[in-house]
Amino acid sequence: MWRSPFRRILGFSFVLTASWATAASAQDAASEISSSDTAWMLASAALVLFMTPGLALFYGGLVRSKNVLSTMMHSFGAMAVIPIVWFLWGYTLAFGGDVWSVIGNLDHLFMRGVSWEEPAEGLAISQLLFATYQGMFAIITPALIAGAFAERMKFSAYMLFIVLWSTLVYSPVCHWVWGGGWLGGLEVHDFAGGTVVHISSGIAALAAAIVIGKRQGYPKSPMMPHNLPWCALGAGILWFGWFGFNGGSALGSNGIAVLAFTTTNLAAATAASTWVLVEWFFRGRPTMVGLATGAVAGLVGITPAAGFVTPGGAIVIGAVTSAVCYWFVSKKESFGYDDSLDAFGVHGVGGTVGAILTGVLCAQTLGLSGFADGEVSRGTLVGLQVLGAAATIIYSFVVSLILLKIIDAVIGLKVDPDTEVAGLDVNIHGESGYSI
Amino acid sequence: MWRSPFRRILGFSFVLTASWATAASAQDAASEISSSDTAWMLASAALVLFMTPGLALFYGGLVRSKNVLSTMMHSFGAMAVIPIVWFLWGYTLAFGGDVWSVIGNLDHLFMRGVSWEEPAEGLAISQLLFATYQGMFAIITPALIAGAFAERMKFSAYMLFIVLWSTLVYSPVCHWVWGGGWLGGLEVHDFAGGTVVHISSGIAALAAAIVIGKRQGYPKSPMMPHNLPWCALGAGILWFGWFGFNGGSALGSNGIAVLAFTTTNLAAATAASTWVLVEWFFRGRPTMVGLATGAVAGLVGITPAAGFVTPGGAIVIGAVTSAVCYWFVSKKESFGYDDSLDAFGVHGVGGTVGAILTGVLCAQTLGLSGFADGEVSRGTLVGLQVLGAAATIIYSFVVSLILLKIIDAVIGLKVDPDTEVAGLDVNIHGESGYSI
Amino acid sequence: MWRSPFRRILGFSFVLTASWATAASAQDAASEISSSDTAWMLASAALVLFMTPGLALFYGGLVRSKNVLSTMMHSFGAMAVIPIVWFLWGYTLAFGGDVWSVIGNLDHLFMRGVSWEEPAEGLAISQLLFATYQGMFAIITPALIAGAFAERMKFSAYMLFIVLWSTLVYSPVCHWVWGGGWLGGLEVHDFAGGTVVHISSGIAALAAAIVIGKRQGYPKSPMMPHNLPWCALGAGILWFGWFGFNGGSALGSNGIAVLAFTTTNLAAATAASTWVLVEWFFRGRPTMVGLATGAVAGLVGITPAAGFVTPGGAIVIGAVTSAVCYWFVSKKESFGYDDSLDAFGVHGVGGTVGAILTGVLCAQTLGLSGFADGEVSRGTLVGLQVLGAAATIIYSFVVSLILLKIIDAVIGLKVDPDTEVAGLDVNIHGESGYSI
Amino acid sequence: MKLITAVIRPSRLEEVRKALEELGVHGLTVTEVRGHGRQKGHTEVFRGKEYVVDLLPKIRLEIALPEEKVDQAVEGIEKASKTGDVGDGKIFVVPIEECVRIRTGERGEEAL
Amino acid sequence: MKLITAVIRPSRLEEVRKALEELGVHGLTVTEVRGHGRQKGHTEVFRGKEYVVDLLPKIRLEIALPEEKVDQAVEGIEKASKTGDVGDGKIFVVPIEECVRIRTGERGEEAL
Amino acid sequence: MKLITAVIRPSRLEEVRKALEELGVHGLTVTEVRGHGRQKGHTEVFRGKEYVVDLLPKIRLEIALPEEKVDQAVEGIEKASKTGDVGDGKIFVVPIEECVRIRTGERGEEAL
Ligand SMILES: Nc1ncnc2c1ncn2[C@@H]1O[C@H](COP(=O)(O)OP(=O)(O)O)[C@@H](O)[C@H]1O
Ligand SMILES: Nc1ncnc2c1ncn2[C@@H]1O[C@H](COP(=O)(O)OP(=O)(O)O)[C@@H](O)[C@H]1O
Ligand SMILES: Nc1ncnc2c1ncn2[C@@H]1O[C@H](COP(=O)(O)OP(=O)(O)O)[C@@H](O)[C@H]1O
C-alpha cells in the first residue's frame, strides 16, 4: 500500500518520540475521516490545480508573442489529459499495492476500490480525496518539462510524450518515494515532491533540450520575453498555489501543514530577494524576471523540505537554491543546449539542491526529520538524499531520453523550420495570441 | 423552507440505505454548526465569487479589443449589483418559505432572520453562510448570459435586465429546484446548478441573441478574439473556482464534496480533451479556444451531476457534453442568430445535456441518486430530468423574451451603429482597454 | 502579549453577554488547537498573500506601459522582502510582550518561541499560524503605499523605505491596535486593519506624494492607464483575497468569520455600484476603472468594521466610503500633490471613513461591538474610533515624512528626469513590459 | 510608378480591399496609425476627470502601382471608404523611382 | 504639396502638435515606430544575460502640407522636438503629386 | 537624397540590419505592418469555423540615404532578406527633397 511522507514520519515518531504527536490530527490509528482535514485538503487540491494555469502564464509570458499559445497549450494540455491518465492507470501505478518496491500493482485501475467514504490508510481523509489531490501533482509535473522545448516542439509529440512520461516516469518515481517503494522505504525525505516532481521533470527537461536541439538563432539572436506582466502574474499564482502544494502535503489541517505553509512563504521570499540582489550586484539591474524566477526557484528548493525544517532553515534553503540556480542559469549558454525557459536550470538544479539541503537542515531535535536527534548521523541523512536524487536523476534521464528518441523517430519532435519562424501558434494551432 | 440537494439525498438515504451515511458530517439531526463545514464553505464561497472575474477574462479575451471593457463590465457589473439584489429580495424569493411551490415568501426580505449563529435547516453551516454562498451563484448566472449579446448591448439596458432577470427568473427557478419548490419536490436532480444556473442563463442567452439581433458584419466578417491568453486564464480561473461551485454544493466538508470535486475535475479534463480531438480531426488544428471552451462545456455538463455520479460517469458526461456543444457551436451560423460568445451554445446546450445525463448516469447502487437501486426506473429518473430542463427552458425563454422586449421598447437594447463600429468601450464607458 | 480583535470581543462578551458565544469555536478557555479553525486560517493566509499580486496588476494596469514593471515590482518587492523582516524582527515588535503599551519586546526575535504546536493565546490556532497569517498583512501594507509614487520612485529607495517603514510604522501601529498596545486597550475597534493597514499606508502615501513631488507633465498631460483588463483582474483578485483578509480576521472558522465574509462582499458590491452611479451621473459614463476603484474603496471601508456590523450596515459603509472617495479623488488635482494611483485617496480617505463608520454602525444589540447595548454611548464609540484614526494618521504621517526625507538625503527618492521620460522599466530594471 | 498612401477608417478596411481586388490590385501594406484632423476626438474619463483623446485609430494603406492604374485605384478607395462623415481620411499620391521584388530581383513595374 | 515625415521622441509629441496647431496645421497621422541611428541603445537583462536593444521607440508623424507652409512647419517641428541630445530624430520632405479628401472628393490643396 | 522603403519578413530584420551596417548605413526606422500580395494567407480556426487571415506580419523599413549609396543599399537589403519563397517583400525608392537632423538643425545630406 502507499505511504505518505506524513505517515512515514508518524510511523517513526510512534516508536521514537511522541513529543510533537499532539499536533497531528491524523494520528489516531482508528483513523476516521476528519471533516476539517477534508476541508483543508479540498482547498489544497484546488490550489494545486490552479498552479498549472499559473505555469501557463509564467512560461507564456517568457516566450515570443508568436508562440504564446503553443506554450500555454503545454500547461493546458496537461490539464486536459493527465487527469484521465491518472484516473485510468496513473494512480494505481503510483499508489497501488507495491510490486518489488518499484511500482504499484493494478488494484486501482480505473480508480477501482478508491472510496470516498473510507479513510486512506493512516490518514483522516478519504482515499478518493488522497487520489484526487495526488492527481493534481501529476498534472503539473509534465507541464514543467515544457519549458525546455518551448517554441519548437510539435503539439502532437508533446501530448504523446507527457502521456508516456507520466506513466513511465512520474508514476514509478512517485511510487518509489511515496507509494511504498524503495526510496520511501529507505527514509529518503521528500515532503512535497522535490524529487518526485521537480527533479524528475527538471531532468526530463534536460534530456528534452538535448534531443530536440536549439531554436533557430539561439543563442545569437536575443529572444526576449514578450509579456512580463503575464510572467509576474504566473509567478504570483504559482506562489499562491504552492501553499496547497506544500501545505497540503501534510495531508491534513495540522501543525505540519502550518509549518510547511510558513517555510514555503519564507523560502519563496528569500529566494526572490536573493536572485534580485545577486543580479543587481552582477548586472546592475534588479529585474522582474529575476524576482519571479528566484521565487519559483525558492519554492522548488523548499518543496522537499517544507515540513521537515524550521523557518530559519527555509531561509537558508531559499537563499542557497536561488543563488545556485542563478549561477547555473546565467551560465547555461556555455553548456551548449537550449533549455528555453530554464526548466532544467530551475526545477532540475533547484530540486536537487533542495533535496540535498533537506538532509542538511531537517530538524532532528524537533522530531521533524522522523529521527530522534542523534539516532542517525547528519551524514546518513544527507547521503540518503543524495541517493534519492541520484536515482531519480538517472532513471528520469534515461527513460525520458528513450521516450523522446522513439517519439522523434516515429512522428518527429520538432516543428519544421518555417513553422518555427512563423510561430507555432498560427501554424500548429491555427490561432494568433493577439489581434486587434 | 428551502431544501438543499444534499439534504434531499440525505432524507432519502435515511429511509432507504444508510451505507454511505458516515461520510456525511452534516447528518446529525441535532444539526449544530460545524466549524469544519464552515471552513470549506467559506473557501467555496470565495472560489465561486472568483469565477466571475474569471468569466470577465474568458469573455473579454474573445471579443475585439475595442469591446474588451464593455464585455468585462458585464461580469463586473453583476458583481456590483447582484449582491445587493440578493440581500434585499433575491434570497427570500428563492429560499423564503414556500408559496404554492413556485416562489419564496418575503420572510427574509433584507435578509431579516438569517442568522449567523443558527444552522440552516438540516445543515451544519449557519443560515447566513448558506445565503452568502448561494448569493455567489446569483452573481455569476446573469453574467453568463452576457456572452450572447457582447459587443452591442447598452450597458444601462444590461444592468436593468440583470436586476429584473435575477428577480423574475433566477430566484423562482432556484426556488423550484432548491428552495422547496415543485421541481425539487419531484426529485429532479440538480446538484450544483445545471438547471438553475446553466439552463436558465443559456436559454436567456438565446432569447437575447434573437431579440437584440446580429452584430454588424456578422457572420461575413471574421471577428477574431483579440487576446487568447486572457481567454485561457479566464478558463483556468473558472476551472479553479468551479471546485467551490460543485464541491461546495455538498454544503459541507464531506464525502460528497470530495466526490463532486473529483467528478468536476475529470469532466473538465475529458471535455477539454474531447473538444481538442474533435476539432483536430475535423479542422486539422488543436486550438486554445477549443481547449478552453471544451473545459467550460464539461464543467457545465458535470454541474447537475457532480455529487450524483461516479468518476467514470463524469468522464462520460465530459466527453458527451463537449462533443454535442462542439457540434452545435460549429453549426450555429446556420441557425441565423448571433450568439457572440456561445452563451447558449455552451451553457444552454451543455446544461441541458448535463441535466439529462444526470438522470442517465446517477449512481443508484451507491445511493447517490437518492433512490435505492430498482426503486425507481432509470426511465423515470431521466424523465424527471427532461421535465426539469423543459420547465426551465420554457419559463426562462418566455420571461427573458418579455423582459428584453419591454426593455427594448423603453430604453432600447442595442447601441447605435456608430458606437458599435467605434467600439463600446470608448463610446459607452469613456475608456480604452489598452493605451501606450 | 498580543491580543486579537476577536479575543478582545470575547473577553468582553464573557462578562457582558454570552448570547452569541456558541458561534465562537475559539472560546474554550482550555484552548486546544482546532483543526477546522486551522483549515480556514491556512486558506485565509493564502488568500491574503494572493492579494499582493492582485495589487500589482491593479496598480500596474493603471500606469503607462513604460512603467508597468517598475510598478509591479513595488508589490512583488514587498513579497520578497517583508516576510524576512517579519520573521526577523517585525513580528516580535508587533506581537511580542507589550512594552509601555507602544511596542512589542524582542521575545520573538527570529520567531523564537513561536510554536506550531501550541495555540496562540485565547485562540484555537497555533502561534505560528497566527504569526504567518499576520505576516501576510505586513506584506501588502507597504505595497499599498506605492500607488502614491508610482512612475517616479527609485527602486532602491523604495526597498529601503518599506523595510524601515514596516519596522517603524507598521509594527508599532499593529501593536497599538492588536498586539496589546494602547489603542486596543482603549477598545478602539479595528476588525481587520482599517487603521493598521489602510490608514497607516494611506497616510504614508500622502507623505510620500508630497515629499517626492509630481510626475513630469502632471497634471497637464493626461496619463492614461495602459491596460485596464489588468486593472480589472487585479480588482477581482483583491476582492477574492479580501475574504481571507476580513473573513480570516475572525481568526477561526466561526460565525464571526461568516459575518465578516458577508459584510465584505456586500460593501464591495455597494461601493462599486455607488462609484459607477456617481460618475455616470456626473460624467455621463460608467467606467471600469470606476467600478474597480469603487470596489476597492468599499473593501477598505468595511475592513475595520467587517465583524462588528450587520450586512445592512455594510451596505451603508460601502456606499458612503465610495462616495467620499469619489469626491476626494476627483478633486485631488486642486490639492496640488500627485498621488499617482490614489493610494491616499482610496486607502487613507477610505480607511478613515471606514474607521469612523465602524463606531457609528457597530452592532451593540447583537453584542458585536463588544459592548452591551447602552453600556457605552454611541458617541463614545465614535470618539474612540476618531481617536484611533487620528493617532495613526499623526504617527504614520510624521514618521513616514522623516523616513522619506532621510532616504531622499542619503540616496535620493526620485529617478532622474531622463529615466522618468524613458520609463523606469528600461532604465532601472533593464526590461520592457512588452515586446513582440 | 506611384505610391498611394491612404489613411482610412479601420472599419472600412475590408471594403477597400475588396474594391482594390476588383481592380486587380492585390499588393498592399497596412499600418495601424492614429490620426488627427477635423474630426473631433472623444473624451475619456479617468477617476472622475475627463481627458480629450484626439488621436483616433486609423488604418494607413500603402499601395505601389503602375501609373495607369492610379486613377482607378484612387477612385476605388474613395468610394469604398467614404461614409460622408468627418474623419473619412485622405489619399496621397507620391512618385516612386524604383521598385524591387525581393524574391526575384525584378525591377520596375514588373516588380509591383 | 509636400509630405513631411518626422521621426521624433515619443515624449515630444505633444509639444510638436501644439507647435503645429499654432501654425494652423491640424491634420496629421501618427505611427509608433522604432528607430536606430547614432543614439546608443540600452541593454536589457534576461536571466543573468545582457542584450543590447538598439531599436528605440520613436514617433513618426506624417503631415501633408501646401508648399508654402512647409518651411514654417519644419521649423516648428524642429524647435518643439529638439532636446539637443542624440536621438532627437529626423525630418524628411517628399513631394506629393495628388491629394484627395475622401469625405468630399476634393483634390489638391483644398483636400489637405 | 532618397528614401528607401522596404517591406520584409520579420525574421530577416536582423540580417538586413547587419547588411546595412556593413555598408555604413546606420540610420533607419522600423514599423510593424501587415501586408498582402501573392503570398497566401493562413487559416485560423475559431470554434469550429475557419477564417482566412491574409494580412501577414511584415516589417517596414525606412532608410534615408544619399543618392550614391542607394544602389548598394537596395542590393544589400535584397540579398539579406531574400529567401526565394513568395512573401519576401518589396523595396521602393522615393526622392527626398529635404532632410533635417533635429538635434543640430543640419540640412541635406549631412543630416542623414
Ligand atoms: N494634412 C494631413 N496630413 C496627414 N494626414 C492627415 C492630414 N489631414 C488629415 N489626415 C489624416 O486623415 C484623417 C482624417 O482627417 P479629418 O480631417 O479628421 O477628416 P476628413 O478627411 O473627413 O476631413 C486624420 O485622422 C489623419 O490621420
Ligand atoms: N537615415 C535614416 N533613415 C531613416 N530614419 C532615420 C535615419 N537616421 C535616423 N533615423 C531616425 O531618427 C532617429 C534618431 O536618429 P539618431 O541618429 O539616433 O539621432 P540624431 O538624429 O539626434 O542624430 C532614429 O531612431 C531613427 O528612427
Ligand atoms: N503593390 C504593393 N504595394 C505595397 N506593398 C506591397 C505591394 N505588393 C506587395 N507588397 C508588400 O510586400 C509583401 C510581400 O509581397 P508578396 O506579393 O506576398 O510576395 P513577393 O514580393 O515575394 O511576390 C506584401 O505582404 C506586402 O506587404
PDB file of N, CA and C and ligand atoms in Angstrom, chain D residues 3 25-30 62-65 101-104 111-112, chain F residues 7 9 33-40 56 58 85-90 92, ligand 3:
ATOM      1  N   LEU D   3       3.172  55.634 -55.536  1.00  0.00           N
ATOM      2  CA  LEU D   3       2.822  55.043 -54.254  1.00  0.00           C
ATOM      3  C   LEU D   3       1.605  55.776 -53.702  1.00  0.00           C
ATOM      4  N   VAL D  25      -5.778  44.966 -58.137  1.00  0.00           N
ATOM      5  CA  VAL D  25      -4.656  45.413 -57.313  1.00  0.00           C
ATOM      6  C   VAL D  25      -4.594  44.516 -56.078  1.00  0.00           C
ATOM      7  N   HIS D  26      -3.543  43.730 -55.973  1.00  0.00           N
ATOM      8  CA  HIS D  26      -3.508  42.745 -54.886  1.00  0.00           C
ATOM      9  C   HIS D  26      -2.531  43.102 -53.776  1.00  0.00           C
ATOM     10  N   GLY D  27      -1.468  43.786 -54.163  1.00  0.00           N
ATOM     11  CA  GLY D  27      -0.431  44.029 -53.159  1.00  0.00           C
ATOM     12  C   GLY D  27      -0.713  45.276 -52.352  1.00  0.00           C
ATOM     13  N   LEU D  28      -0.591  45.169 -51.054  1.00  0.00           N
ATOM     14  CA  LEU D  28      -0.696  46.371 -50.218  1.00  0.00           C
ATOM     15  C   LEU D  28      -0.108  46.096 -48.848  1.00  0.00           C
ATOM     16  N   THR D  29       0.221  47.209 -48.186  1.00  0.00           N
ATOM     17  CA  THR D  29       0.818  47.118 -46.861  1.00  0.00           C
ATOM     18  C   THR D  29      -0.011  47.988 -45.920  1.00  0.00           C
ATOM     19  N   VAL D  30      -0.314  47.434 -44.778  1.00  0.00           N
ATOM     20  CA  VAL D  30      -1.255  48.061 -43.856  1.00  0.00           C
ATOM     21  C   VAL D  30      -0.555  48.414 -42.554  1.00  0.00           C
ATOM     22  N   GLU D  62      -0.546  51.411 -47.892  1.00  0.00           N
ATOM     23  CA  GLU D  62       0.412  51.793 -48.924  1.00  0.00           C
ATOM     24  C   GLU D  62       0.256  50.850 -50.092  1.00  0.00           C
ATOM     25  N   ILE D  63       0.103  51.421 -51.253  1.00  0.00           N
ATOM     26  CA  ILE D  63      -0.093  50.605 -52.437  1.00  0.00           C
ATOM     27  C   ILE D  63       0.782  51.165 -53.551  1.00  0.00           C
ATOM     28  N   ALA D  64       1.691  50.353 -54.015  1.00  0.00           N
ATOM     29  CA  ALA D  64       2.531  50.764 -55.146  1.00  0.00           C
ATOM     30  C   ALA D  64       1.841  50.287 -56.419  1.00  0.00           C
ATOM     31  N   LEU D  65       1.809  51.177 -57.430  1.00  0.00           N
ATOM     32  CA  LEU D  65       1.001  50.898 -58.612  1.00  0.00           C
ATOM     33  C   LEU D  65       1.680  51.418 -59.863  1.00  0.00           C
ATOM     34  N   ARG D 101      11.207  43.641 -56.491  1.00  0.00           N
ATOM     35  CA  ARG D 101      10.614  42.474 -55.827  1.00  0.00           C
ATOM     36  C   ARG D 101      11.758  41.648 -55.266  1.00  0.00           C
ATOM     37  N   ILE D 102      11.807  41.545 -53.980  1.00  0.00           N
ATOM     38  CA  ILE D 102      12.975  40.936 -53.339  1.00  0.00           C
ATOM     39  C   ILE D 102      13.167  39.488 -53.787  1.00  0.00           C
ATOM     40  N   ARG D 103      12.092  38.761 -53.857  1.00  0.00           N
ATOM     41  CA  ARG D 103      12.182  37.331 -54.167  1.00  0.00           C
ATOM     42  C   ARG D 103      12.880  37.047 -55.491  1.00  0.00           C
ATOM     43  N   THR D 104      12.529  37.845 -56.520  1.00  0.00           N
ATOM     44  CA  THR D 104      13.024  37.556 -57.867  1.00  0.00           C
ATOM     45  C   THR D 104      14.091  38.540 -58.327  1.00  0.00           C
ATOM     46  N   ALA D 111       7.833  44.461 -60.920  1.00  0.00           N
ATOM     47  CA  ALA D 111       8.061  44.109 -59.520  1.00  0.00           C
ATOM     48  C   ALA D 111       6.842  44.415 -58.650  1.00  0.00           C
ATOM     49  N   LEU D 112       5.893  45.123 -59.208  1.00  0.00           N
ATOM     50  CA  LEU D 112       4.766  45.572 -58.370  1.00  0.00           C
ATOM     51  C   LEU D 112       3.843  44.423 -57.973  1.00  0.00           C
TER      52      LEU D 112
ATOM     53  N   VAL F   7       9.683  46.528 -47.465  1.00  0.00           N
ATOM     54  CA  VAL F   7       8.780  45.686 -46.680  1.00  0.00           C
ATOM     55  C   VAL F   7       9.382  44.281 -46.696  1.00  0.00           C
ATOM     56  N   ARG F   9      10.279  40.303 -44.480  1.00  0.00           N
ATOM     57  CA  ARG F   9       9.824  39.342 -43.473  1.00  0.00           C
ATOM     58  C   ARG F   9      10.393  39.724 -42.111  1.00  0.00           C
ATOM     59  N   VAL F  33       4.109  46.208 -39.660  1.00  0.00           N
ATOM     60  CA  VAL F  33       2.962  46.360 -40.549  1.00  0.00           C
ATOM     61  C   VAL F  33       2.422  44.970 -40.895  1.00  0.00           C
ATOM     62  N   ARG F  34       1.336  44.971 -41.611  1.00  0.00           N
ATOM     63  CA  ARG F  34       0.844  43.710 -42.149  1.00  0.00           C
ATOM     64  C   ARG F  34       0.658  43.881 -43.646  1.00  0.00           C
ATOM     65  N   GLY F  35       0.984  42.851 -44.394  1.00  0.00           N
ATOM     66  CA  GLY F  35       0.953  43.026 -45.833  1.00  0.00           C
ATOM     67  C   GLY F  35       0.225  41.907 -46.544  1.00  0.00           C
ATOM     68  N   HIS F  36      -0.180  42.238 -47.757  1.00  0.00           N
ATOM     69  CA  HIS F  36      -0.839  41.243 -48.591  1.00  0.00           C
ATOM     70  C   HIS F  36      -0.266  41.358 -50.007  1.00  0.00           C
ATOM     71  N   GLY F  37      -0.067  40.212 -50.636  1.00  0.00           N
ATOM     72  CA  GLY F  37       0.427  40.223 -52.007  1.00  0.00           C
ATOM     73  C   GLY F  37       0.121  38.869 -52.616  1.00  0.00           C
ATOM     74  N   ARG F  38       1.140  38.265 -53.200  1.00  0.00           N
ATOM     75  CA  ARG F  38       0.893  36.933 -53.783  1.00  0.00           C
ATOM     76  C   ARG F  38       0.909  35.838 -52.725  1.00  0.00           C
ATOM     77  N   GLN F  39       1.567  36.151 -51.626  1.00  0.00           N
ATOM     78  CA  GLN F  39       1.677  35.147 -50.577  1.00  0.00           C
ATOM     79  C   GLN F  39       0.284  34.791 -50.064  1.00  0.00           C
ATOM     80  N   LYS F  40       0.049  33.495 -50.026  1.00  0.00           N
ATOM     81  CA  LYS F  40      -1.221  33.024 -49.467  1.00  0.00           C
ATOM     82  C   LYS F  40      -1.248  33.325 -47.979  1.00  0.00           C
ATOM     83  N   LEU F  56      -0.471  39.457 -43.510  1.00  0.00           N
ATOM     84  CA  LEU F  56       0.565  38.780 -42.744  1.00  0.00           C
ATOM     85  C   LEU F  56       1.543  39.779 -42.143  1.00  0.00           C
ATOM     86  N   LYS F  58       4.598  41.858 -41.415  1.00  0.00           N
ATOM     87  CA  LYS F  58       5.819  42.220 -42.138  1.00  0.00           C
ATOM     88  C   LYS F  58       6.502  43.334 -41.371  1.00  0.00           C
ATOM     89  N   ASP F  85      11.100  32.360 -51.341  1.00  0.00           N
ATOM     90  CA  ASP F  85       9.687  31.970 -51.266  1.00  0.00           C
ATOM     91  C   ASP F  85       8.789  33.195 -51.424  1.00  0.00           C
ATOM     92  N   VAL F  86       7.594  32.944 -51.890  1.00  0.00           N
ATOM     93  CA  VAL F  86       6.648  34.053 -52.043  1.00  0.00           C
ATOM     94  C   VAL F  86       6.466  34.738 -50.701  1.00  0.00           C
ATOM     95  N   GLY F  87       6.433  36.075 -50.738  1.00  0.00           N
ATOM     96  CA  GLY F  87       6.245  36.810 -49.489  1.00  0.00           C
ATOM     97  C   GLY F  87       7.505  37.512 -49.026  1.00  0.00           C
ATOM     98  N   ASP F  88       8.550  37.495 -49.863  1.00  0.00           N
ATOM     99  CA  ASP F  88       9.796  38.124 -49.440  1.00  0.00           C
ATOM    100  C   ASP F  88       9.686  39.636 -49.313  1.00  0.00           C
ATOM    101  N   GLY F  89       8.785  40.224 -50.108  1.00  0.00           N
ATOM    102  CA  GLY F  89       8.549  41.649 -49.918  1.00  0.00           C
ATOM    103  C   GLY F  89       9.075  42.512 -51.048  1.00  0.00           C
ATOM    104  N   LYS F  90       9.040  43.818 -50.822  1.00  0.00           N
ATOM    105  CA  LYS F  90       9.302  44.804 -51.861  1.00  0.00           C
ATOM    106  C   LYS F  90      10.217  45.891 -51.343  1.00  0.00           C
ATOM    107  N   PHE F  92      10.896  50.003 -52.291  1.00  0.00           N
ATOM    108  CA  PHE F  92      10.524  51.177 -53.085  1.00  0.00           C
ATOM    109  C   PHE F  92      11.530  52.287 -52.833  1.00  0.00           C
TER     110      PHE F  92
HETATM  111  N1  LIG G   3       1.864  46.789 -54.683  1.00  0.00           N
HETATM  112  C1  LIG G   3       2.263  46.775 -53.434  1.00  0.00           C
HETATM  113  N2  LIG G   3       2.224  47.893 -52.697  1.00  0.00           N
HETATM  114  C2  LIG G   3       2.609  47.903 -51.419  1.00  0.00           C
HETATM  115  N3  LIG G   3       3.081  46.825 -50.794  1.00  0.00           N
HETATM  116  C3  LIG G   3       3.155  45.664 -51.450  1.00  0.00           C
HETATM  117  C4  LIG G   3       2.762  45.586 -52.796  1.00  0.00           C
HETATM  118  N4  LIG G   3       2.927  44.307 -53.193  1.00  0.00           N
HETATM  119  C5  LIG G   3       3.443  43.625 -52.156  1.00  0.00           C
HETATM  120  N5  LIG G   3       3.576  44.442 -51.091  1.00  0.00           N
HETATM  121  C6  LIG G   3       4.133  44.069 -49.791  1.00  0.00           C
HETATM  122  O1  LIG G   3       5.089  43.057 -49.965  1.00  0.00           O
HETATM  123  C7  LIG G   3       4.769  41.889 -49.235  1.00  0.00           C
HETATM  124  C8  LIG G   3       5.188  40.639 -49.992  1.00  0.00           C
HETATM  125  O2  LIG G   3       4.543  40.586 -51.264  1.00  0.00           O
HETATM  126  P1  LIG G   3       4.075  39.209 -51.943  1.00  0.00           P
HETATM  127  O3  LIG G   3       3.426  39.539 -53.227  1.00  0.00           O
HETATM  128  O4  LIG G   3       3.300  38.373 -50.939  1.00  0.00           O
HETATM  129  O5  LIG G   3       5.428  38.418 -52.170  1.00  0.00           O
HETATM  130  P2  LIG G   3       6.550  38.629 -53.251  1.00  0.00           P
HETATM  131  O6  LIG G   3       7.015  40.042 -53.101  1.00  0.00           O
HETATM  132  O7  LIG G   3       7.562  37.585 -52.834  1.00  0.00           O
HETATM  133  O8  LIG G   3       5.926  38.341 -54.589  1.00  0.00           O
HETATM  134  C9  LIG G   3       3.288  42.004 -49.012  1.00  0.00           C
HETATM  135  O9  LIG G   3       2.905  41.311 -47.828  1.00  0.00           O
HETATM  136  C10 LIG G   3       3.069  43.491 -48.897  1.00  0.00           C
HETATM  137  O10 LIG G   3       3.339  43.950 -47.570  1.00  0.00           O
END
